[in-house]
Amino acid sequence: MLTERRPRTKLIRSDIIRGHLDAIILRLIYEEDRYGYEISKEISSRTENRFQIKEATLYAVFQRLEKNGLIESYFGNFSQGGKRKYYRITLLGKAFLKEAAEEWKETKEIIDLLMEGLD
Amino acid sequence: MLTERRPRTKLIRSDIIRGHLDAIILRLIYEEDRYGYEISKEISSRTENRFQIKEATLYAVFQRLEKNGLIESYFGNFSQGGKRKYYRITLLGKAFLKEAAEEWKETKEIIDLLMEGLD
DNA sequence: AAAAATTACTTTGACAGATGGAGTAATATA
DNA sequence: TATATTACTCCATCTGTCAAAGTAATTTTT
């Protein structure tokens, strides 16, 4: 079970972040090889618990990314709990990530365009 | 059928904008009462065809918004084509929209946090 | 040492939202 | 009159998220 702490502000709905998850996970694996549980913790702590990825979702993302050749996995030889499955990013994954970063910029522009001027 | 023109740059994937659609539609109805076909054109033109909402999606959004009491509909008495169904935003809709604008700010912060430093 | 908590991963089934495709219908234009 | 455009609706399908339940190893508590 993942721990749950009270977030600093409001939680982010999953529909809002949907479509960015692959890129976010990939971004963290890009920094260094990581395993699932670690990533879920990292996301929670970096966002001060404003966003928490669900376990089932996370592992579904791994499956998708690996199937598409964006990450590769291997088992770690030590741990402190269940056995860890580590992921590393592939060349293809890096290319995808670069694309995704561009796409995010573009998306911000477009949604800002359609949502601006409400304050 | 909605017209399709070549976008200025890359098209936005639907998963990326999913979760913002309700707010975007609502935002346009907030400006003035509008009908479906008009909204789809407006989105295309404002984004220079970088985002085009699909008809089926648009009308699904209307149904959802109306069911939730965020918009109300009435038939226009003149048109230049099929009969138009106009939508107006409700008080509840306005409140929702304000929330959504806040949420969008928050979302940008969070995704930026998780995606930053790739250039 | 036994029990409980924590770490860590997996699978299944359900559900919601987006969309292709097909269809209906009125008006405008060639 | 035929075709294009304007305008809306419904249905089947696909994808991504997630609750729930389960497996298993290690660490901490009693």
PDB file of C-alpha atoms (C1' of nucleotides) in Angstrom:
ATOM      1  CA  MET A   1       0.000   0.000   0.000  1.00  0.00           C
ATOM      2  CA  LEU A   2       1.159   3.477  -0.806  1.00  0.00           C
ATOM      3  CA  THR A   3       1.131   5.929   2.059  1.00  0.00           C
ATOM      4  CA  GLU A   4      -1.293   8.811   1.928  1.00  0.00           C
ATOM      5  CA  ARG A   5      -0.638  12.152   3.537  1.00  0.00           C
ATOM      6  CA  ARG A   6      -2.748  15.290   3.402  1.00  0.00           C
ATOM      7  CA  PRO A   7      -1.701  17.353   0.344  1.00  0.00           C
ATOM      8  CA  ARG A   8      -0.615  20.982   0.693  1.00  0.00           C
ATOM      9  CA  THR A   9      -3.503  22.112  -1.502  1.00  0.00           C
ATOM     10  CA  LYS A  10      -6.129  20.455  -3.674  1.00  0.00           C
ATOM     11  CA  LEU A  11      -5.519  17.103  -5.294  1.00  0.00           C
ATOM     12  CA  ILE A  12      -5.237  16.924  -9.049  1.00  0.00           C
ATOM     13  CA  ARG A  13      -7.922  14.906 -10.816  1.00  0.00           C
ATOM     14  CA  SER A  14      -6.520  12.027 -12.784  1.00  0.00           C
ATOM     15  CA  ASP A  15      -8.373  13.035 -15.939  1.00  0.00           C
ATOM     16  CA  ILE A  16      -6.451  16.274 -15.908  1.00  0.00           C
ATOM     17  CA  ILE A  17      -3.078  14.610 -15.862  1.00  0.00           C
ATOM     18  CA  ARG A  18      -4.079  11.721 -18.065  1.00  0.00           C
ATOM     19  CA  GLY A  19      -2.025  11.668 -21.207  1.00  0.00           C
ATOM     20  CA  HIS A  20       0.970  13.130 -19.405  1.00  0.00           C
ATOM     21  CA  LEU A  21       1.639  10.136 -17.246  1.00  0.00           C
ATOM     22  CA  ASP A  22       3.826   8.279 -19.701  1.00  0.00           C
ATOM     23  CA  ALA A  23       6.015  11.337 -20.079  1.00  0.00           C
ATOM     24  CA  ILE A  24       6.183  11.995 -16.362  1.00  0.00           C
ATOM     25  CA  ILE A  25       7.243   8.444 -15.542  1.00  0.00           C
ATOM     26  CA  LEU A  26       9.708   8.460 -18.389  1.00  0.00           C
ATOM     27  CA  ARG A  27      11.115  11.746 -17.149  1.00  0.00           C
ATOM     28  CA  LEU A  28      11.882  10.226 -13.759  1.00  0.00           C
ATOM     29  CA  ILE A  29      13.466   7.126 -15.256  1.00  0.00           C
ATOM     30  CA  TYR A  30      15.503   9.416 -17.473  1.00  0.00           C
ATOM     31  CA  GLU A  31      17.152  10.930 -14.407  1.00  0.00           C
ATOM     32  CA  GLU A  32      18.282   7.515 -13.217  1.00  0.00           C
ATOM     33  CA  ASP A  33      17.162   3.899 -13.260  1.00  0.00           C
ATOM     34  CA  ARG A  34      14.203   3.535 -10.962  1.00  0.00           C
ATOM     35  CA  TYR A  35      11.695   1.006  -9.674  1.00  0.00           C
ATOM     36  CA  GLY A  36       7.952   1.402  -9.313  1.00  0.00           C
ATOM     37  CA  TYR A  37       7.515   2.008  -5.652  1.00  0.00           C
ATOM     38  CA  GLU A  38      10.281   4.600  -5.733  1.00  0.00           C
ATOM     39  CA  ILE A  39       8.608   6.488  -8.559  1.00  0.00           C
ATOM     40  CA  SER A  40       5.284   6.635  -6.809  1.00  0.00           C
ATOM     41  CA  LYS A  41       6.982   8.073  -3.738  1.00  0.00           C
ATOM     42  CA  GLU A  42       8.996  10.500  -5.810  1.00  0.00           C
ATOM     43  CA  ILE A  43       5.899  11.852  -7.521  1.00  0.00           C
ATOM     44  CA  SER A  44       4.133  12.322  -4.220  1.00  0.00           C
ATOM     45  CA  SER A  45       7.049  14.096  -2.619  1.00  0.00           C
ATOM     46  CA  ARG A  46       7.899  16.335  -5.576  1.00  0.00           C
ATOM     47  CA  THR A  47       4.316  17.489  -5.823  1.00  0.00           C
ATOM     48  CA  GLU A  48       3.900  17.722  -2.065  1.00  0.00           C
ATOM     49  CA  ASN A  49       1.160  15.116  -2.320  1.00  0.00           C
ATOM     50  CA  ARG A  50      -0.892  17.194  -4.711  1.00  0.00           C
ATOM     51  CA  PHE A  51      -0.661  14.334  -7.137  1.00  0.00           C
ATOM     52  CA  GLN A  52      -0.399  10.684  -6.234  1.00  0.00           C
ATOM     53  CA  ILE A  53      -0.228   8.050  -8.912  1.00  0.00           C
ATOM     54  CA  LYS A  54      -2.188   4.900  -8.177  1.00  0.00           C
ATOM     55  CA  GLU A  55      -0.281   1.637  -8.115  1.00  0.00           C
ATOM     56  CA  ALA A  56      -2.384  -0.069 -10.760  1.00  0.00           C
ATOM     57  CA  THR A  57      -1.976   2.928 -13.015  1.00  0.00           C
ATOM     58  CA  LEU A  58       1.758   3.052 -12.527  1.00  0.00           C
ATOM     59  CA  TYR A  59       2.301  -0.565 -13.408  1.00  0.00           C
ATOM     60  CA  ALA A  60       0.023  -0.212 -16.404  1.00  0.00           C
ATOM     61  CA  VAL A  61       2.229   2.637 -17.578  1.00  0.00           C
ATOM     62  CA  PHE A  62       5.337   0.469 -17.189  1.00  0.00           C
ATOM     63  CA  GLN A  63       3.768  -2.268 -19.263  1.00  0.00           C
ATOM     64  CA  ARG A  64       2.824   0.173 -21.981  1.00  0.00           C
ATOM     65  CA  LEU A  65       6.219   1.866 -22.052  1.00  0.00           C
ATOM     66  CA  GLU A  66       8.078  -1.424 -22.122  1.00  0.00           C
ATOM     67  CA  LYS A  67       5.826  -2.869 -24.805  1.00  0.00           C
ATOM     68  CA  ASN A  68       6.564   0.175 -26.913  1.00  0.00           C
ATOM     69  CA  GLY A  69      10.296  -0.107 -26.367  1.00  0.00           C
ATOM     70  CA  LEU A  70      10.661   3.145 -24.436  1.00  0.00           C
ATOM     71  CA  ILE A  71      12.020   1.465 -21.314  1.00  0.00           C
ATOM     72  CA  GLU A  72      13.744  -1.814 -20.397  1.00  0.00           C
ATOM     73  CA  SER A  73      13.589  -3.677 -17.098  1.00  0.00           C
ATOM     74  CA  TYR A  74      15.882  -5.767 -14.917  1.00  0.00           C
ATOM     75  CA  PHE A  75      15.673  -7.098 -11.392  1.00  0.00           C
ATOM     76  CA  GLY A  76      17.752  -5.522  -8.670  1.00  0.00           C
ATOM     77  CA  ASN A  77      19.844  -7.934  -6.571  1.00  0.00           C
ATOM     78  CA  PHE A  78      19.185  -6.392  -3.199  1.00  0.00           C
ATOM     79  CA  SER A  79      16.281  -4.646  -1.598  1.00  0.00           C
ATOM     80  CA  GLN A  80      14.553  -3.927   1.667  1.00  0.00           C
ATOM     81  CA  GLY A  81      11.170  -5.460   1.122  1.00  0.00           C
ATOM     82  CA  GLY A  82       9.764  -7.154  -1.948  1.00  0.00           C
ATOM     83  CA  LYS A  83      12.046  -7.672  -4.946  1.00  0.00           C
ATOM     84  CA  ARG A  84      12.559  -4.560  -7.031  1.00  0.00           C
ATOM     85  CA  LYS A  85      12.150  -4.357 -10.751  1.00  0.00           C
ATOM     86  CA  TYR A  86      14.232  -1.554 -12.150  1.00  0.00           C
ATOM     87  CA  TYR A  87      13.600   0.319 -15.380  1.00  0.00           C
ATOM     88  CA  ARG A  88      16.003   2.145 -17.618  1.00  0.00           C
ATOM     89  CA  ILE A  89      15.130   4.444 -20.489  1.00  0.00           C
ATOM     90  CA  THR A  90      16.020   3.452 -24.054  1.00  0.00           C
ATOM     91  CA  LEU A  91      17.175   5.646 -26.902  1.00  0.00           C
ATOM     92  CA  LEU A  92      13.665   5.518 -28.286  1.00  0.00           C
ATOM     93  CA  GLY A  93      12.398   6.554 -24.890  1.00  0.00           C
ATOM     94  CA  LYS A  94      14.669   9.589 -24.857  1.00  0.00           C
ATOM     95  CA  ALA A  95      13.414  10.644 -28.251  1.00  0.00           C
ATOM     96  CA  PHE A  96       9.839  10.215 -27.124  1.00  0.00           C
ATOM     97  CA  LEU A  97      10.527  12.253 -24.024  1.00  0.00           C
ATOM     98  CA  LYS A  98      11.911  15.133 -26.021  1.00  0.00           C
ATOM     99  CA  GLU A  99       8.813  15.079 -28.178  1.00  0.00           C
ATOM    100  CA  ALA A 100       6.611  14.981 -25.111  1.00  0.00           C
ATOM    101  CA  ALA A 101       8.292  18.025 -23.611  1.00  0.00           C
ATOM    102  CA  GLU A 102       7.600  19.951 -26.802  1.00  0.00           C
ATOM    103  CA  GLU A 103       4.042  18.743 -26.802  1.00  0.00           C
ATOM    104  CA  TRP A 104       3.543  19.945 -23.272  1.00  0.00           C
ATOM    105  CA  LYS A 105       4.675  23.448 -24.198  1.00  0.00           C
ATOM    106  CA  GLU A 106       2.291  23.416 -27.125  1.00  0.00           C
ATOM    107  CA  THR A 107      -0.547  22.152 -24.953  1.00  0.00           C
ATOM    108  CA  LYS A 108      -0.063  24.899 -22.403  1.00  0.00           C
ATOM    109  CA  GLU A 109      -0.229  27.466 -25.169  1.00  0.00           C
ATOM    110  CA  ILE A 110      -3.403  26.058 -26.601  1.00  0.00           C
ATOM    111  CA  ILE A 111      -5.305  25.599 -23.394  1.00  0.00           C
ATOM    112  CA  ASP A 112      -4.227  29.036 -22.195  1.00  0.00           C
ATOM    113  CA  LEU A 113      -5.546  30.383 -25.449  1.00  0.00           C
ATOM    114  CA  LEU A 114      -8.922  28.789 -24.864  1.00  0.00           C
ATOM    115  CA  MET A 115      -9.153  29.499 -21.150  1.00  0.00           C
ATOM    116  CA  GLU A 116      -7.589  32.941 -20.790  1.00  0.00           C
ATOM    117  CA  GLY A 117      -9.149  35.994 -19.261  1.00  0.00           C
ATOM    118  CA  LEU A 118     -11.313  34.648 -16.488  1.00  0.00           C
ATOM    119  CA  ASP A 119      -9.856  36.330 -13.434  1.00  0.00           C
TER     120      ASP A 119
ATOM    121  CA  MET B   1     -19.052  17.148 -41.490  1.00  0.00           C
ATOM    122  CA  LEU B   2     -16.571  19.533 -39.961  1.00  0.00           C
ATOM    123  CA  THR B   3     -14.009  21.002 -42.289  1.00  0.00           C
ATOM    124  CA  GLU B   4     -10.396  20.001 -41.837  1.00  0.00           C
ATOM    125  CA  ARG B   5      -7.507  22.225 -42.728  1.00  0.00           C
ATOM    126  CA  ARG B   6      -3.796  21.631 -42.222  1.00  0.00           C
ATOM    127  CA  PRO B   7      -2.785  22.933 -38.772  1.00  0.00           C
ATOM    128  CA  ARG B   8       0.006  25.471 -38.317  1.00  0.00           C
ATOM    129  CA  THR B   9       2.027  23.009 -36.303  1.00  0.00           C
ATOM    130  CA  LYS B  10       1.459  19.633 -34.692  1.00  0.00           C
ATOM    131  CA  LEU B  11      -1.979  18.456 -33.685  1.00  0.00           C
ATOM    132  CA  ILE B  12      -2.744  17.944 -30.024  1.00  0.00           C
ATOM    133  CA  ARG B  13      -3.534  14.395 -28.965  1.00  0.00           C
ATOM    134  CA  SER B  14      -6.961  13.998 -27.463  1.00  0.00           C
ATOM    135  CA  ASP B  15      -5.676  12.331 -24.314  1.00  0.00           C
ATOM    136  CA  ILE B  16      -3.635  15.398 -23.586  1.00  0.00           C
ATOM    137  CA  ILE B  17      -6.571  17.746 -23.631  1.00  0.00           C
ATOM    138  CA  ARG B  18      -9.000  15.310 -22.102  1.00  0.00           C
ATOM    139  CA  GLY B  19     -10.112  16.568 -18.758  1.00  0.00           C
ATOM    140  CA  HIS B  20      -9.984  20.157 -19.969  1.00  0.00           C
ATOM    141  CA  LEU B  21     -12.693  19.806 -22.565  1.00  0.00           C
ATOM    142  CA  ASP B  22     -15.609  20.588 -20.297  1.00  0.00           C
ATOM    143  CA  ALA B  23     -13.924  23.746 -19.124  1.00  0.00           C
ATOM    144  CA  ILE B  24     -12.964  24.831 -22.630  1.00  0.00           C
ATOM    145  CA  ILE B  25     -16.480  24.425 -23.966  1.00  0.00           C
ATOM    146  CA  LEU B  26     -17.898  26.112 -20.919  1.00  0.00           C
ATOM    147  CA  ARG B  27     -15.459  28.967 -21.361  1.00  0.00           C
ATOM    148  CA  LEU B  28     -16.759  29.621 -24.879  1.00  0.00           C
ATOM    149  CA  ILE B  29     -20.393  29.455 -23.819  1.00  0.00           C
ATOM    150  CA  TYR B  30     -19.526  31.833 -20.998  1.00  0.00           C
ATOM    151  CA  GLU B  31     -18.550  34.484 -23.548  1.00  0.00           C
ATOM    152  CA  GLU B  32     -21.938  34.263 -25.209  1.00  0.00           C
ATOM    153  CA  ASP B  33     -24.669  31.745 -25.944  1.00  0.00           C
ATOM    154  CA  ARG B  34     -23.411  29.374 -28.597  1.00  0.00           C
ATOM    155  CA  TYR B  35     -24.393  26.315 -30.598  1.00  0.00           C
ATOM    156  CA  GLY B  36     -22.336  23.232 -31.293  1.00  0.00           C
ATOM    157  CA  TYR B  37     -21.175  23.750 -34.802  1.00  0.00           C
ATOM    158  CA  GLU B  38     -20.093  27.279 -33.933  1.00  0.00           C
ATOM    159  CA  ILE B  39     -18.023  26.080 -31.008  1.00  0.00           C
ATOM    160  CA  SER B  40     -16.219  23.503 -33.058  1.00  0.00           C
ATOM    161  CA  LYS B  41     -15.333  26.166 -35.607  1.00  0.00           C
ATOM    162  CA  GLU B  42     -14.307  28.593 -32.922  1.00  0.00           C
ATOM    163  CA  ILE B  43     -11.932  26.105 -31.323  1.00  0.00           C
ATOM    164  CA  SER B  44     -10.351  25.316 -34.654  1.00  0.00           C
ATOM    165  CA  SER B  45      -9.876  28.938 -35.582  1.00  0.00           C
ATOM    166  CA  ARG B  46      -8.616  30.114 -32.190  1.00  0.00           C
ATOM    167  CA  THR B  47      -6.029  27.367 -32.113  1.00  0.00           C
ATOM    168  CA  GLU B  48      -5.185  27.758 -35.801  1.00  0.00           C
ATOM    169  CA  ASN B  49      -6.333  24.173 -36.302  1.00  0.00           C
ATOM    170  CA  ARG B  50      -3.856  22.809 -33.808  1.00  0.00           C
ATOM    171  CA  PHE B  51      -6.784  21.398 -31.927  1.00  0.00           C
ATOM    172  CA  GLN B  52     -10.008  20.239 -33.468  1.00  0.00           C
ATOM    173  CA  ILE B  53     -12.742  18.809 -31.336  1.00  0.00           C
ATOM    174  CA  LYS B  54     -14.580  15.876 -32.868  1.00  0.00           C
ATOM    175  CA  GLU B  55     -18.313  16.197 -33.348  1.00  0.00           C
ATOM    176  CA  ALA B  56     -19.181  13.146 -31.295  1.00  0.00           C
ATOM    177  CA  THR B  57     -16.977  14.395 -28.492  1.00  0.00           C
ATOM    178  CA  LEU B  58     -18.479  17.843 -28.531  1.00  0.00           C
ATOM    179  CA  TYR B  59     -22.030  16.634 -28.280  1.00  0.00           C
ATOM    180  CA  ALA B  60     -21.038  14.219 -25.546  1.00  0.00           C
ATOM    181  CA  VAL B  61     -19.652  17.163 -23.624  1.00  0.00           C
ATOM    182  CA  PHE B  62     -22.920  19.078 -24.062  1.00  0.00           C
ATOM    183  CA  GLN B  63     -24.893  16.157 -22.703  1.00  0.00           C
ATOM    184  CA  ARG B  64     -22.617  15.855 -19.709  1.00  0.00           C
ATOM    185  CA  LEU B  65     -22.632  19.567 -18.959  1.00  0.00           C
ATOM    186  CA  GLU B  66     -26.388  19.819 -19.292  1.00  0.00           C
ATOM    187  CA  LYS B  67     -26.978  16.724 -17.188  1.00  0.00           C
ATOM    188  CA  ASN B  68     -24.835  18.291 -14.486  1.00  0.00           C
ATOM    189  CA  GLY B  69     -26.693  21.571 -14.654  1.00  0.00           C
ATOM    190  CA  LEU B  70     -23.755  23.626 -15.899  1.00  0.00           C
ATOM    191  CA  ILE B  71     -25.486  24.687 -19.116  1.00  0.00           C
ATOM    192  CA  GLU B  72     -29.049  24.992 -20.432  1.00  0.00           C
ATOM    193  CA  SER B  73     -30.240  24.667 -24.005  1.00  0.00           C
ATOM    194  CA  TYR B  74     -32.873  26.201 -26.262  1.00  0.00           C
ATOM    195  CA  PHE B  75     -33.546  26.088 -29.986  1.00  0.00           C
ATOM    196  CA  GLY B  76     -32.724  29.103 -32.107  1.00  0.00           C
ATOM    197  CA  ASN B  77     -35.546  30.398 -34.342  1.00  0.00           C
ATOM    198  CA  PHE B  78     -33.488  31.025 -37.463  1.00  0.00           C
ATOM    199  CA  SER B  79     -30.433  29.439 -39.006  1.00  0.00           C
ATOM    200  CA  GLN B  80     -28.642  28.810 -42.254  1.00  0.00           C
ATOM    201  CA  GLY B  81     -28.576  25.030 -42.314  1.00  0.00           C
ATOM    202  CA  GLY B  82     -29.860  22.501 -39.814  1.00  0.00           C
ATOM    203  CA  LYS B  83     -31.697  23.776 -36.755  1.00  0.00           C
ATOM    204  CA  ARG B  84     -29.421  25.171 -34.104  1.00  0.00           C
ATOM    205  CA  LYS B  85     -29.482  24.230 -30.459  1.00  0.00           C
ATOM    206  CA  TYR B  86     -28.076  27.034 -28.348  1.00  0.00           C
ATOM    207  CA  TYR B  87     -26.508  26.675 -24.948  1.00  0.00           C
ATOM    208  CA  ARG B  88     -26.224  29.181 -22.143  1.00  0.00           C
ATOM    209  CA  ILE B  89     -24.135  28.852 -19.019  1.00  0.00           C
ATOM    210  CA  THR B  90     -25.822  28.576 -15.628  1.00  0.00           C
ATOM    211  CA  LEU B  91     -24.733  30.016 -12.304  1.00  0.00           C
ATOM    212  CA  LEU B  92     -23.449  26.605 -11.370  1.00  0.00           C
ATOM    213  CA  GLY B  93     -21.555  26.526 -14.648  1.00  0.00           C
ATOM    214  CA  LYS B  94     -19.864  29.816 -13.853  1.00  0.00           C
ATOM    215  CA  ALA B  95     -18.774  28.547 -10.470  1.00  0.00           C
ATOM    216  CA  PHE B  96     -17.431  25.387 -12.048  1.00  0.00           C
ATOM    217  CA  LEU B  97     -15.562  27.422 -14.615  1.00  0.00           C
ATOM    218  CA  LYS B  98     -13.850  29.490 -11.982  1.00  0.00           C
ATOM    219  CA  GLU B  99     -12.763  26.324 -10.213  1.00  0.00           C
ATOM    220  CA  ALA B 100     -11.505  24.883 -13.471  1.00  0.00           C
ATOM    221  CA  ALA B 101      -9.370  27.936 -14.179  1.00  0.00           C
ATOM    222  CA  GLU B 102      -7.729  27.548 -10.792  1.00  0.00           C
ATOM    223  CA  GLU B 103      -7.226  23.878 -11.398  1.00  0.00           C
ATOM    224  CA  TRP B 104      -5.530  24.575 -14.696  1.00  0.00           C
ATOM    225  CA  LYS B 105      -3.006  26.866 -13.024  1.00  0.00           C
ATOM    226  CA  GLU B 106      -2.299  24.201 -10.433  1.00  0.00           C
ATOM    227  CA  THR B 107      -1.949  21.549 -13.107  1.00  0.00           C
ATOM    228  CA  LYS B 108       0.570  23.571 -15.051  1.00  0.00           C
ATOM    229  CA  GLU B 109       2.631  23.997 -11.908  1.00  0.00           C
ATOM    230  CA  ILE B 110       2.612  20.321 -11.138  1.00  0.00           C
ATOM    231  CA  ILE B 111       3.380  19.004 -14.579  1.00  0.00           C
ATOM    232  CA  ASP B 112       6.103  21.614 -15.014  1.00  0.00           C
ATOM    233  CA  LEU B 113       7.535  20.409 -11.740  1.00  0.00           C
ATOM    234  CA  LEU B 114       7.655  16.844 -12.991  1.00  0.00           C
ATOM    235  CA  MET B 115       8.797  17.618 -16.523  1.00  0.00           C
ATOM    236  CA  GLU B 116      11.226  20.510 -16.072  1.00  0.00           C
ATOM    237  CA  GLY B 117      14.828  20.670 -17.136  1.00  0.00           C
ATOM    238  CA  LEU B 118      14.908  18.717 -20.346  1.00  0.00           C
ATOM    239  CA  ASP B 119      16.187  21.297 -22.796  1.00  0.00           C
TER     240      ASP B 119
ATOM    241  C1'  DA C   1       9.885 -16.282  17.761  1.00  0.00           C
ATOM    242  C1'  DA C   2       5.431 -14.917  16.266  1.00  0.00           C
ATOM    243  C1'  DA C   3       2.696 -11.094  14.673  1.00  0.00           C
ATOM    244  C1'  DA C   4       2.273  -6.929  12.299  1.00  0.00           C
ATOM    245  C1'  DA C   5       3.918  -3.429   9.337  1.00  0.00           C
ATOM    246  C1'  DT C   6       6.267  -2.082   5.356  1.00  0.00           C
ATOM    247  C1'  DT C   7       8.197  -2.676   0.927  1.00  0.00           C
ATOM    248  C1'  DA C   8       7.253  -4.166  -3.712  1.00  0.00           C
ATOM    249  C1'  DC C   9       4.942  -6.066  -7.687  1.00  0.00           C
ATOM    250  C1'  DT C  10       0.908  -8.282 -10.461  1.00  0.00           C
ATOM    251  C1'  DT C  11      -3.618  -9.243 -12.321  1.00  0.00           C
ATOM    252  C1'  DT C  12      -8.478  -8.666 -13.135  1.00  0.00           C
ATOM    253  C1'  DG C  13     -12.557  -6.389 -14.012  1.00  0.00           C
ATOM    254  C1'  DA C  14     -15.222  -2.213 -14.217  1.00  0.00           C
ATOM    255  C1'  DC C  15     -15.898   2.318 -15.771  1.00  0.00           C
ATOM    256  C1'  DA C  16     -15.661   6.833 -18.094  1.00  0.00           C
ATOM    257  C1'  DG C  17     -14.464   9.653 -21.891  1.00  0.00           C
ATOM    258  C1'  DA C  18     -13.107  10.140 -26.888  1.00  0.00           C
ATOM    259  C1'  DT C  19     -14.102   8.925 -31.420  1.00  0.00           C
ATOM    260  C1'  DG C  20     -15.139   6.580 -36.080  1.00  0.00           C
ATOM    261  C1'  DG C  21     -18.896   5.864 -38.529  1.00  0.00           C
ATOM    262  C1'  DA C  22     -23.409   6.079 -39.882  1.00  0.00           C
ATOM    263  C1'  DG C  23     -27.532   8.449 -40.041  1.00  0.00           C
ATOM    264  C1'  DT C  24     -31.131  12.428 -40.086  1.00  0.00           C
ATOM    265  C1'  DA C  25     -32.590  16.842 -41.660  1.00  0.00           C
ATOM    266  C1'  DA C  26     -32.758  21.650 -43.150  1.00  0.00           C
ATOM    267  C1'  DT C  27     -30.880  25.306 -45.990  1.00  0.00           C
ATOM    268  C1'  DA C  28     -27.890  27.191 -49.633  1.00  0.00           C
ATOM    269  C1'  DT C  29     -25.731  26.904 -54.036  1.00  0.00           C
ATOM    270  C1'  DA C  30     -24.477  25.348 -58.649  1.00  0.00           C
TER     271       DA C  30
ATOM    272  C1'  DT D   1     -32.552  19.049 -59.441  1.00  0.00           C
ATOM    273  C1'  DA D   2     -28.345  17.631 -57.549  1.00  0.00           C
ATOM    274  C1'  DT D   3     -24.745  18.710 -54.468  1.00  0.00           C
ATOM    275  C1'  DA D   4     -22.587  21.052 -50.703  1.00  0.00           C
ATOM    276  C1'  DT D   5     -22.860  22.933 -46.328  1.00  0.00           C
ATOM    277  C1'  DT D   6     -24.807  23.553 -41.915  1.00  0.00           C
ATOM    278  C1'  DA D   7     -26.238  21.170 -37.821  1.00  0.00           C
ATOM    279  C1'  DC D   8     -27.283  17.541 -34.604  1.00  0.00           C
ATOM    280  C1'  DT D   9     -27.717  12.499 -32.756  1.00  0.00           C
ATOM    281  C1'  DC D  10     -26.729   7.698 -31.650  1.00  0.00           C
ATOM    282  C1'  DC D  11     -23.997   3.557 -31.199  1.00  0.00           C
ATOM    283  C1'  DA D  12     -20.080   0.499 -30.927  1.00  0.00           C
ATOM    284  C1'  DT D  13     -15.409   0.356 -29.841  1.00  0.00           C
ATOM    285  C1'  DC D  14     -11.040   1.531 -27.864  1.00  0.00           C
ATOM    286  C1'  DT D  15      -7.940   3.298 -24.367  1.00  0.00           C
ATOM    287  C1'  DG D  16      -6.412   4.738 -19.876  1.00  0.00           C
ATOM    288  C1'  DT D  17      -7.355   4.871 -14.945  1.00  0.00           C
ATOM    289  C1'  DC D  18      -8.142   2.540 -10.854  1.00  0.00           C
ATOM    290  C1'  DA D  19     -10.440  -0.245  -6.962  1.00  0.00           C
ATOM    291  C1'  DA D  20      -9.756  -4.516  -5.180  1.00  0.00           C
ATOM    292  C1'  DA D  21      -7.546  -8.498  -4.190  1.00  0.00           C
ATOM    293  C1'  DG D  22      -3.594 -11.189  -4.142  1.00  0.00           C
ATOM    294  C1'  DT D  23       1.559 -12.702  -3.758  1.00  0.00           C
ATOM    295  C1'  DA D  24       5.888 -12.383  -1.501  1.00  0.00           C
ATOM    296  C1'  DA D  25      10.035 -10.709   0.896  1.00  0.00           C
ATOM    297  C1'  DT D  26      11.984  -7.985   4.563  1.00  0.00           C
ATOM    298  C1'  DT D  27      11.799  -5.171   8.768  1.00  0.00           C
ATOM    299  C1'  DT D  28       9.903  -3.814  13.057  1.00  0.00           C
ATOM    300  C1'  DT D  29       7.201  -4.518  17.020  1.00  0.00           C
ATOM    301  C1'  DT D  30       5.410  -7.212  20.699  1.00  0.00           C
TER     302       DT D  30
END
